Coordinates of C-alpha atoms in Angstrom, one line a residue:
Chain A
M779 CA 80.5 69.2 100.2
D780 CA 81.7 66.0 98.6
T781 CA 82.3 63.5 101.3
L782 CA 81.5 60.3 99.4
T783 CA 84.6 58.4 100.2
P784 CA 83.8 55.5 97.9
K785 CA 84.3 57.9 95.0
H786 CA 88.0 58.2 96.0
P787 CA 89.5 54.8 96.0
D788 CA 93.0 56.3 95.8
K789 CA 93.1 57.6 99.4
E790 CA 95.7 54.9 100.4
G791 CA 97.7 55.7 97.3
A792 CA 97.7 59.4 98.0
L793 CA 98.8 58.9 101.6
G794 CA 101.5 56.4 100.5
R795 CA 102.9 59.0 98.1
R796 CA 103.0 61.6 100.8
Y797 CA 104.2 59.5 103.7
G798 CA 105.9 56.4 102.3
A799 CA 105.6 53.6 104.7
A800 CA 104.4 55.8 107.6
I801 CA 100.7 56.0 106.5
P802 CA 98.6 57.9 109.0
P803 CA 95.0 56.7 109.9
A804 CA 93.4 59.5 108.0
G805 CA 89.6 59.7 107.9
P806 CA 87.1 61.6 105.7
W807 CA 88.2 62.2 102.1
N808 CA 86.9 63.9 99.0
A809 CA 88.1 65.3 95.7
T810 CA 89.3 68.6 97.1
I811 CA 91.4 66.8 99.7
A812 CA 92.7 64.4 97.1
G813 CA 93.8 67.5 95.1
L814 CA 95.7 69.0 98.1
M815 CA 97.5 65.7 98.7
E816 CA 98.8 65.6 95.1
H817 CA 100.6 69.0 95.4
R818 CA 104.1 69.1 94.0
S819 CA 106.3 72.0 92.9
V820 CA 106.5 72.5 89.2
R821 CA 109.8 73.8 87.8
G822 CA 109.2 73.3 84.0
Y823 CA 106.5 75.1 82.1
K824 CA 105.0 75.0 78.7
P825 CA 104.7 78.4 77.0
D826 CA 100.9 78.2 76.7
P827 CA 99.2 81.1 78.4
V828 CA 96.7 80.5 81.2
P829 CA 93.0 80.9 80.2
D830 CA 91.4 84.4 80.2
G831 CA 90.2 85.3 83.7
T832 CA 92.4 82.8 85.5
L833 CA 94.4 85.5 87.3
E834 CA 91.1 87.1 88.5
T835 CA 89.9 83.7 89.7
L836 CA 93.1 83.0 91.6
V837 CA 93.0 86.4 93.2
A838 CA 89.3 85.9 94.2
A839 CA 90.3 82.7 95.9
A840 CA 93.2 84.4 97.6
Q841 CA 91.1 87.2 98.9
S842 CA 88.6 84.7 100.3
A843 CA 91.2 83.4 102.8
A844 CA 91.0 84.7 106.3
T845 CA 92.7 88.0 107.0
S846 CA 93.5 89.2 110.5
S847 CA 90.9 91.7 111.6
N848 CA 90.0 92.2 107.9
M849 CA 93.1 94.4 107.5
Q850 CA 93.8 92.8 104.2
W851 CA 97.6 93.3 104.2
C852 CA 98.1 91.4 100.9
S853 CA 98.6 92.7 97.4
A854 CA 99.4 90.7 94.3
I855 CA 101.4 91.8 91.3
A856 CA 100.9 89.8 88.1
V857 CA 104.0 89.8 85.9
T858 CA 103.9 88.5 82.3
D859 CA 106.4 90.8 80.7
P860 CA 109.4 88.7 79.6
A861 CA 112.0 91.3 80.3
R862 CA 110.8 91.8 83.8
K863 CA 110.5 88.1 84.5
K864 CA 114.1 87.7 83.2
V865 CA 115.3 90.1 85.9
L866 CA 113.3 88.4 88.5
A867 CA 114.8 85.0 87.4
E868 CA 118.2 86.5 87.7
I869 CA 117.5 87.8 91.2
A870 CA 116.4 84.3 92.1
G871 CA 119.8 82.9 91.2
G872 CA 118.9 81.9 87.6
Q873 CA 115.6 80.0 88.2
K874 CA 114.6 79.5 84.5
H875 CA 111.0 78.5 85.3
I876 CA 110.4 82.2 86.3
E877 CA 111.1 83.1 82.7
Q878 CA 109.3 80.1 81.3
C879 CA 106.0 80.4 83.2
P880 CA 103.3 82.4 81.4
L881 CA 102.2 84.1 84.7
F882 CA 104.3 85.1 87.7
I883 CA 102.6 86.5 90.7
A884 CA 104.6 88.6 93.3
W885 CA 102.8 88.4 96.6
V886 CA 103.3 91.6 98.6
A887 CA 103.1 92.3 102.3
D888 CA 101.5 95.6 101.6
M889 CA 101.5 97.8 104.7
A890 CA 101.6 100.8 102.4
R891 CA 97.9 100.6 101.6
N892 CA 96.8 100.9 105.2
Q893 CA 99.4 103.5 105.8
R894 CA 97.7 105.6 103.1
V895 CA 94.5 105.4 105.1
S896 CA 96.5 106.9 108.0
D897 CA 97.9 109.6 105.8
A898 CA 94.5 110.5 104.2
Q899 CA 92.7 110.7 107.6
K900 CA 95.6 112.4 109.4
T901 CA 95.5 109.8 112.1
G902 CA 98.9 108.4 113.3
F903 CA 99.0 104.6 113.3
E904 CA 100.7 103.5 116.5
C905 CA 100.4 99.8 115.6
M906 CA 102.5 99.8 112.5
P907 CA 106.2 99.5 113.5
W908 CA 106.0 96.3 115.5
L909 CA 107.2 92.7 114.8
E910 CA 103.6 91.5 115.5
T911 CA 102.1 93.7 112.7
F912 CA 104.9 92.7 110.3
M913 CA 104.3 89.0 111.1
V914 CA 100.5 89.4 110.6
A915 CA 101.1 91.0 107.2
C916 CA 103.3 88.1 106.1
I917 CA 100.8 85.5 107.5
D918 CA 98.0 87.3 105.6
V919 CA 100.0 87.0 102.4
A920 CA 100.8 83.3 103.0
L921 CA 97.1 82.4 103.6
A922 CA 96.0 84.3 100.5
A923 CA 98.7 82.8 98.3
Q924 CA 98.0 79.3 99.4
N925 CA 94.4 79.6 98.4
A926 CA 95.5 80.8 95.0
V927 CA 97.8 77.7 94.8
V928 CA 94.9 75.4 95.7
A929 CA 92.7 77.1 93.1
A930 CA 95.4 76.9 90.4
E931 CA 96.1 73.2 91.0
S932 CA 92.4 72.4 91.0
L933 CA 92.4 73.9 87.4
G934 CA 95.2 71.6 86.3
L935 CA 97.8 74.4 86.6
G936 CA 101.2 73.9 88.2
T937 CA 102.9 76.3 90.6
V938 CA 106.0 76.8 92.6
Y939 CA 106.7 79.4 95.3
I940 CA 109.8 81.5 94.7
G941 CA 111.3 82.4 98.1
A942 CA 114.4 83.6 96.4
M943 CA 112.6 87.0 95.8
R944 CA 114.1 87.6 99.3
N945 CA 117.6 87.3 98.0
D946 CA 117.3 91.0 97.1
P947 CA 114.1 92.5 98.4
V948 CA 115.3 96.0 97.6
R949 CA 115.9 95.3 93.9
V950 CA 112.6 93.4 93.6
A951 CA 110.8 96.4 95.2
G952 CA 112.5 98.8 92.7
L953 CA 111.6 96.6 89.7
L954 CA 108.0 96.4 90.8
H955 CA 107.7 100.1 91.8
L956 CA 106.7 99.3 95.4
P957 CA 106.1 102.2 97.8
K958 CA 107.7 102.2 101.2
Q959 CA 106.3 99.7 103.6
A960 CA 105.7 97.1 101.0
F961 CA 107.8 94.1 100.0
V962 CA 107.5 90.9 98.1
V963 CA 107.3 88.0 100.5
F964 CA 107.6 85.4 97.7
G965 CA 106.8 84.9 94.1
L966 CA 104.7 82.2 92.5
C967 CA 105.1 80.7 89.0
V968 CA 101.8 79.6 87.4
G969 CA 101.4 77.6 84.2
Y970 CA 101.0 74.2 82.6
A971 CA 103.8 71.8 83.5
T972 CA 105.9 70.2 80.9
E973 CA 106.0 66.4 80.8
T974 CA 109.0 66.4 83.1
G975 CA 108.2 69.7 84.9
A976 CA 106.1 68.2 87.6
G977 CA 108.1 66.1 89.9
E978 CA 106.9 63.3 92.1
V979 CA 105.0 64.1 95.3
K980 CA 107.6 64.6 97.9
P981 CA 107.4 62.6 101.1
R982 CA 107.0 64.5 104.4
L983 CA 107.9 63.7 108.0
P984 CA 105.6 61.0 109.6
Q985 CA 102.7 62.5 111.4
G986 CA 104.1 61.1 114.6
V987 CA 106.8 63.7 114.4
V988 CA 104.6 66.6 113.4
L989 CA 101.3 66.1 115.2
H990 CA 101.1 66.3 118.9
R991 CA 98.2 65.6 121.3
E992 CA 97.2 68.0 124.0
H993 CA 100.8 69.1 124.4
Y994 CA 104.1 69.0 122.6
D995 CA 105.9 65.6 122.8
A996 CA 108.9 64.8 120.7
G997 CA 109.1 61.3 122.2
R998 CA 108.7 59.4 118.9
E999 CA 111.0 61.6 116.9
A1000 CA 114.2 59.7 117.5
A1001 CA 112.6 56.5 116.2
L1002 CA 110.8 58.1 113.3
R1003 CA 113.4 60.5 111.8
P1004 CA 115.6 57.6 110.6
M1005 CA 112.5 56.1 108.8
Y1006 CA 112.0 59.4 107.0
D1007 CA 115.7 59.6 106.2
A1008 CA 115.5 56.3 104.5
E1009 CA 112.4 57.4 102.6
M1010 CA 114.1 60.6 101.4
T1011 CA 117.2 58.8 100.4
Q1012 CA 115.1 56.6 98.1
F1013 CA 113.3 59.7 96.8
S1014 CA 116.7 61.3 96.0
Q1015 CA 118.0 58.2 94.3
R1016 CA 114.9 58.1 92.1
H1017 CA 115.0 61.8 91.2
E1018 CA 118.0 63.8 91.9
L1019 CA 120.9 61.3 91.6
Q1020 CA 122.7 62.8 94.6
A1021 CA 121.4 60.7 97.4
A1022 CA 121.1 62.3 100.8
T1023 CA 119.1 61.7 104.0
W1024 CA 116.8 64.5 105.2
T1025 CA 119.0 64.9 108.2
Q1026 CA 121.9 65.6 105.9
R1027 CA 119.8 68.1 104.0
V1028 CA 118.9 70.0 107.2
L1029 CA 122.6 70.1 108.1
N1030 CA 123.5 71.5 104.7
R1031 CA 120.7 74.0 104.6
L1032 CA 120.9 75.4 108.2
G1033 CA 124.5 74.8 109.1
P1034 CA 126.7 77.2 107.1
I1035 CA 125.6 80.9 106.8
K1036 CA 126.4 80.9 103.0
S1037 CA 123.3 78.8 102.4
M1038 CA 121.2 81.8 103.2
N1039 CA 122.3 83.6 100.0
G1040 CA 122.6 86.9 101.8
R1041 CA 119.2 86.7 103.4
E1042 CA 120.8 87.2 106.8
R1043 CA 120.7 90.8 105.8
M1044 CA 116.9 90.8 105.6
R1045 CA 116.4 93.1 108.6
T1046 CA 118.6 95.8 107.0
A1047 CA 117.0 95.4 103.6
L1048 CA 113.5 95.7 105.1
A1049 CA 114.6 98.7 107.2
S1050 CA 115.6 100.5 103.9
L1051 CA 112.1 99.6 102.6
G1052 CA 110.4 101.3 105.5
F1053 CA 109.8 98.4 107.8
E1054 CA 110.7 99.1 111.4
I1055 CA 109.9 95.7 113.0
R1056 CA 110.5 96.6 116.6
Chain B
M1264 CA 90.4 68.3 87.8
D1265 CA 86.9 69.6 87.6
T1266 CA 86.7 72.5 85.2
L1267 CA 83.2 72.1 83.9
T1268 CA 81.9 75.6 84.4
P1269 CA 78.3 74.7 83.5
K1270 CA 78.1 72.6 86.6
H1271 CA 78.7 75.8 88.7
P1272 CA 76.0 78.2 87.8
D1273 CA 76.6 80.2 91.1
K1274 CA 79.9 81.7 90.1
E1275 CA 78.3 85.2 89.7
G1276 CA 76.6 84.7 93.1
A1277 CA 79.8 83.7 94.8
L1278 CA 81.7 86.7 93.3
G1279 CA 78.9 89.0 94.4
R1280 CA 79.0 87.7 98.0
R1281 CA 82.7 88.3 98.1
Y1282 CA 82.9 91.6 96.2
G1283 CA 79.5 93.2 96.4
A1284 CA 79.0 95.4 93.3
A1285 CA 82.7 95.3 92.3
I1286 CA 82.6 91.9 90.6
P1287 CA 85.9 91.0 88.9
P1288 CA 86.0 89.3 85.4
A1289 CA 86.9 85.9 86.9
G1290 CA 87.5 83.0 84.5
P1291 CA 87.7 79.2 85.1
W1292 CA 85.7 77.8 87.9
N1293 CA 85.1 74.5 89.6
A1294 CA 83.8 73.0 92.9
T1295 CA 87.1 73.4 94.8
I1296 CA 87.2 77.1 93.9
A1297 CA 83.5 77.5 94.7
G1298 CA 84.4 76.1 98.2
L1299 CA 87.3 78.5 98.7
M1300 CA 85.0 81.5 97.8
E1301 CA 82.4 80.5 100.4
H1302 CA 84.9 80.8 103.3
R1303 CA 83.6 82.5 106.4
S1304 CA 84.9 82.4 110.0
V1305 CA 82.8 80.3 112.4
R1306 CA 82.4 81.5 115.9
G1307 CA 79.7 79.2 117.2
Y1308 CA 80.1 75.4 117.3
K1309 CA 77.9 72.5 118.1
P1310 CA 79.3 70.0 120.6
D1311 CA 79.4 67.2 118.1
P1312 CA 82.9 65.7 117.7
V1313 CA 84.6 65.6 114.3
P1314 CA 84.6 62.2 112.6
D1315 CA 87.4 59.7 113.5
G1316 CA 90.5 60.4 111.4
T1317 CA 89.5 64.0 110.6
L1318 CA 92.5 65.4 112.4
E1319 CA 94.9 63.1 110.5
T1320 CA 93.2 64.0 107.2
L1321 CA 93.7 67.7 108.0
V1322 CA 97.3 67.3 109.0
A1323 CA 98.0 65.3 105.8
A1324 CA 96.5 68.2 103.8
A1325 CA 98.6 70.6 105.9
Q1326 CA 101.8 68.7 105.3
S1327 CA 101.1 68.6 101.6
A1328 CA 101.5 72.3 101.3
A1329 CA 104.8 73.7 100.0
T1330 CA 107.6 74.1 102.7
S1331 CA 110.7 76.2 102.1
S1332 CA 113.6 73.9 101.2
N1333 CA 111.6 71.0 102.7
M1334 CA 112.7 72.2 106.2
Q1335 CA 109.1 71.5 107.5
W1336 CA 109.1 74.1 110.2
C1337 CA 105.4 73.4 111.2
S1338 CA 104.1 71.3 114.0
A1339 CA 100.4 71.0 115.1
I1340 CA 99.1 70.4 118.5
A1341 CA 95.5 69.0 118.7
V1342 CA 93.8 70.1 121.9
T1343 CA 90.5 68.6 122.9
D1344 CA 90.8 68.6 126.7
P1345 CA 88.1 71.1 128.0
A1346 CA 90.3 72.4 130.9
R1347 CA 93.1 73.2 128.5
K1348 CA 90.8 74.8 126.0
K1349 CA 89.3 76.9 128.7
V1350 CA 92.7 78.4 129.6
L1351 CA 93.3 79.0 125.9
A1352 CA 90.0 80.8 125.6
E1353 CA 90.9 83.0 128.5
I1354 CA 94.3 83.9 127.0
A1355 CA 92.4 84.8 123.9
G1356 CA 90.3 87.4 125.8
G1357 CA 87.4 85.1 126.4
Q1358 CA 86.7 83.7 123.0
K1359 CA 84.0 81.2 123.9
H1360 CA 84.2 79.3 120.6
I1361 CA 87.6 78.0 121.7
E1362 CA 85.8 76.2 124.5
Q1363 CA 82.9 75.2 122.3
C1364 CA 84.7 73.7 119.4
P1365 CA 85.4 69.9 119.6
L1366 CA 88.9 70.3 118.1
F1367 CA 91.4 73.1 118.6
I1368 CA 94.6 73.0 116.7
A1369 CA 97.6 75.1 117.8
W1370 CA 99.9 75.7 114.9
V1371 CA 103.5 75.9 115.9
A1372 CA 106.5 77.6 114.3
D1373 CA 108.8 74.7 115.4
M1374 CA 112.4 75.7 115.1
A1375 CA 113.1 73.3 118.0
R1376 CA 112.8 70.2 115.8
N1377 CA 115.5 71.2 113.4
Q1378 CA 117.6 72.5 116.3
R1379 CA 117.5 69.0 117.7
V1380 CA 119.1 67.8 114.4
S1381 CA 121.9 70.3 115.1
D1382 CA 122.3 69.1 118.6
A1383 CA 122.3 65.4 117.7
Q1384 CA 124.8 65.8 114.9
K1385 CA 127.0 68.3 116.9
T1386 CA 126.9 70.7 114.0
G1387 CA 126.2 74.4 114.8
F1388 CA 123.4 76.0 112.8
E1389 CA 124.5 79.4 111.7
C1390 CA 121.1 80.0 109.9
M1391 CA 118.8 79.9 112.9
P1392 CA 118.9 83.3 114.6
W1393 CA 117.8 85.5 111.7
L1394 CA 114.6 87.4 110.9
E1395 CA 114.6 85.5 107.5
T1396 CA 114.5 82.1 109.1
F1397 CA 111.9 83.1 111.6
M1398 CA 109.7 84.5 108.8
V1399 CA 110.1 81.3 106.8
A1400 CA 109.0 79.3 109.7
C1401 CA 105.9 81.5 110.2
I1402 CA 105.1 81.3 106.4
D1403 CA 105.5 77.5 106.4
V1404 CA 103.0 77.3 109.3
A1405 CA 100.5 79.6 107.5
L1406 CA 100.7 77.6 104.2
A1407 CA 100.1 74.4 106.1
A1408 CA 97.3 75.7 108.2
Q1409 CA 95.5 77.1 105.2
N1410 CA 95.5 73.8 103.5
A1411 CA 94.0 72.3 106.7
V1412 CA 91.3 75.0 106.6
V1413 CA 90.5 74.2 102.9
A1414 CA 90.3 70.5 103.7
A1415 CA 88.1 71.1 106.8
E1416 CA 85.7 73.4 104.9
S1417 CA 85.5 70.9 102.0
L1418 CA 84.2 68.4 104.6
G1419 CA 81.5 70.7 105.8
L1420 CA 83.4 71.8 109.0
G1421 CA 83.7 75.3 110.1
T1422 CA 86.9 77.0 111.3
V1423 CA 88.2 80.2 112.7
Y1424 CA 91.8 81.3 113.1
I1425 CA 92.7 82.5 116.6
G1426 CA 95.5 85.1 116.3
A1427 CA 94.9 86.0 120.0
M1428 CA 97.2 83.1 121.0
R1429 CA 99.8 85.8 120.5
N1430 CA 98.3 87.9 123.3
D1431 CA 100.5 85.8 125.6
P1432 CA 102.8 83.5 123.7
V1433 CA 104.8 82.6 126.8
R1434 CA 101.7 81.4 128.7
V1435 CA 100.6 79.4 125.6
A1436 CA 104.0 77.8 125.3
G1437 CA 104.0 76.8 128.9
L1438 CA 100.5 75.3 128.7
L1439 CA 101.4 73.3 125.7
H1440 CA 104.9 72.2 127.0
L1441 CA 106.7 73.8 124.1
P1442 CA 110.5 73.5 124.0
K1443 CA 112.7 76.6 123.4
Q1444 CA 112.5 77.9 119.8
A1445 CA 108.9 76.9 119.3
F1446 CA 105.8 79.1 119.6
V1447 CA 102.2 79.1 118.6
V1448 CA 101.7 81.4 115.6
F1449 CA 97.9 81.0 115.8
G1450 CA 95.2 78.6 116.8
L1451 CA 92.3 77.1 114.8
C1452 CA 88.9 76.1 116.0
V1453 CA 87.4 73.2 114.0
G1454 CA 83.9 71.8 114.3
Y1455 CA 80.3 72.0 113.0
A1456 CA 78.8 75.5 113.0
T1457 CA 75.6 76.2 114.9
E1458 CA 72.8 77.7 112.9
T1459 CA 74.0 81.2 113.7
G1460 CA 77.7 80.3 114.1
A1461 CA 78.6 80.8 110.4
G1462 CA 78.3 84.4 109.5
E1463 CA 77.8 85.8 106.0
V1464 CA 80.6 85.8 103.5
K1465 CA 82.6 89.0 104.3
P1466 CA 83.2 91.3 101.3
R1467 CA 86.8 92.1 100.5
L1468 CA 88.4 95.1 98.8
P1469 CA 87.8 95.3 95.0
Q1470 CA 90.4 93.6 92.9
G1471 CA 91.3 97.0 91.5
V1472 CA 92.8 97.8 94.8
V1473 CA 94.6 94.6 95.5
L1474 CA 95.7 93.2 92.1
H1475 CA 98.4 95.1 90.1
R1476 CA 99.7 94.5 86.6
E1477 CA 103.4 94.3 85.9
H1478 CA 104.1 96.8 88.7
Y1479 CA 102.5 98.4 91.8
D1480 CA 99.9 101.0 90.9
A1481 CA 97.6 102.5 93.6
G1482 CA 95.9 104.7 91.0
R1483 CA 92.4 103.3 91.3
E1484 CA 92.4 103.1 95.1
A1485 CA 91.1 106.6 95.9
A1486 CA 88.0 105.8 93.8
L1487 CA 87.5 102.3 94.9
R1488 CA 88.0 102.5 98.7
P1489 CA 84.7 104.6 99.2
M1490 CA 82.9 101.8 97.2
Y1491 CA 84.2 99.3 99.6
D1492 CA 83.4 101.5 102.6
A1493 CA 79.8 101.6 101.5
E1494 CA 79.8 97.8 101.0
M1495 CA 81.2 97.2 104.5
T1496 CA 78.7 99.7 106.1
Q1497 CA 75.9 97.7 104.6
F1498 CA 77.5 94.5 105.8
S1499 CA 77.8 95.9 109.3
Q1500 CA 74.2 97.1 109.4
R1501 CA 73.1 93.6 108.4
H1502 CA 75.1 91.8 111.0
E1503 CA 76.8 93.7 113.7
L1504 CA 74.4 96.6 114.4
Q1505 CA 77.3 99.0 114.9
A1506 CA 77.8 100.4 111.4
A1507 CA 81.2 101.4 110.3
T1508 CA 83.1 101.9 107.1
W1509 CA 86.2 99.8 106.5
T1510 CA 88.3 103.0 106.7
Q1511 CA 87.0 103.6 110.2
R1512 CA 87.8 100.1 111.2
V1513 CA 91.3 100.4 109.9
L1514 CA 91.7 103.6 111.9
N1515 CA 90.3 101.9 115.1
R1516 CA 92.5 98.9 114.7
L1517 CA 95.8 100.4 113.7
G1518 CA 95.6 103.8 115.4
P1519 CA 95.8 103.4 119.1
I1520 CA 98.5 101.1 120.6
K1521 CA 95.9 99.6 123.0
S1522 CA 94.2 97.7 120.1
M1523 CA 97.3 95.5 120.0
N1524 CA 96.4 93.9 123.4
G1525 CA 100.0 93.9 124.4
R1526 CA 101.3 92.3 121.3
E1527 CA 103.7 95.1 120.8
R1528 CA 105.8 93.2 123.3
M1529 CA 106.0 90.2 120.9
R1530 CA 109.8 90.6 120.4
T1531 CA 110.5 90.4 124.1
A1532 CA 108.1 87.4 124.5
L1533 CA 109.7 85.6 121.6
A1534 CA 113.2 86.3 122.9
S1535 CA 112.3 84.6 126.2
L1536 CA 111.1 81.6 124.1
G1537 CA 114.5 81.4 122.5
F1538 CA 113.9 83.3 119.2
E1539 CA 116.7 85.7 118.4
I1540 CA 115.3 87.2 115.2
R1541 CA 118.3 89.3 114.3

């Protein structure tokens, strides 16, 4: 429990990298929090393997996260085979870092495991086919995976979530031999970043937009969103050449259906994988 | 980046608490990972408030988590008002720790914020009404909240997720003045544990059940589940008097529909809150 703030003189720096000018009045600080604040997605990996036992350490961290009613809906599939990673990269629309990274972890909403308990005990499970149970499984997976990310980054490893596994959940399930009632919620690349692989910390919306007191209140949003737009325009100019406000990015991402890459068919895909989601 | 294993002699102890006899061959270790491993849910809180700025630190950690396409679907509502916490405790089936804890954070899948971008710019958002987008919002919330949990625990604070906010999402939304297309995915109690408030670290399934290599393989499950059942029976005997295997708990929790506490009506509730989830 390291709460010795004087050891962490870079608190203001960390908050500045995350919030630009809109620095919140954050309080207690320590090395673990400093690590969380420095998160950035890594999309370029050295070929170096991760040290022996790293996968088991990450999974131990993942399993230590809370899980609803201890139902433990999460499974992890470690993929290192180049041929398999190549197919996964292709499914993800050609994300080369999936091929590059030495360790790829597919995080599975695994309702099949508890279904097997039902089958073995000859007890029907009335609670399986509901949106609630599906949501809980996905949330369990996310909590677990985030713990693995925190653990990986604390070891100096880079990571990036790969939501594009959902571009074709059926093909991913086939490739990874998933049983019915299991699907890959997202993937995670793990490895050592190349010199240019780790981007800059990406600014987020000011806390005045995201954090509410006692009840929801969007009153400050109209004033604060333009500040964030300016921040993200500068960030884009520094890194991606094509400048754009956050507002414009939201419009691009959520406006036209084509930006979903077919994921509007998720319900049908999941149905074919045995998820009812009533 | 603290990877000096010799500083953490209790690695075997931590793995033993989490896995009982089924200790995995975990590798690199550090203080952050040791902290993750010691997670337990806290259901008894001292009245002491959290230090000034703690909420802002936790939210900064939360916002530092990955967010799909930087859409930032998560909002947080900090609740400290005793009257409001009392109602939330009641909704959650009388969970007294919601009243006890000095800080309760409601974690919101906030599709309303980006919808306001659509409204302001007079651009229709074709990507909103889909299961995929709803899932992504829930996942964003879970990743953010888990970072807040890691940060809180690193500061010596206890936490417990409150999934029972979903017992009545409509009433919670009303109490917290949520706009349409926003709902509380779960709550989180934050505070200092009483002497008996922090339970023992709860054992999890052996890694042989949860971690797969290259592809899914449940081959070891039949042998390992009874081991875990024995572990959880001992855990129950030590702590909850009513002994039960994990298998029995799964049967109790997922068998009869009544164990869902009405959450099988989630889809209807969410529809009334403006979520289409096609």
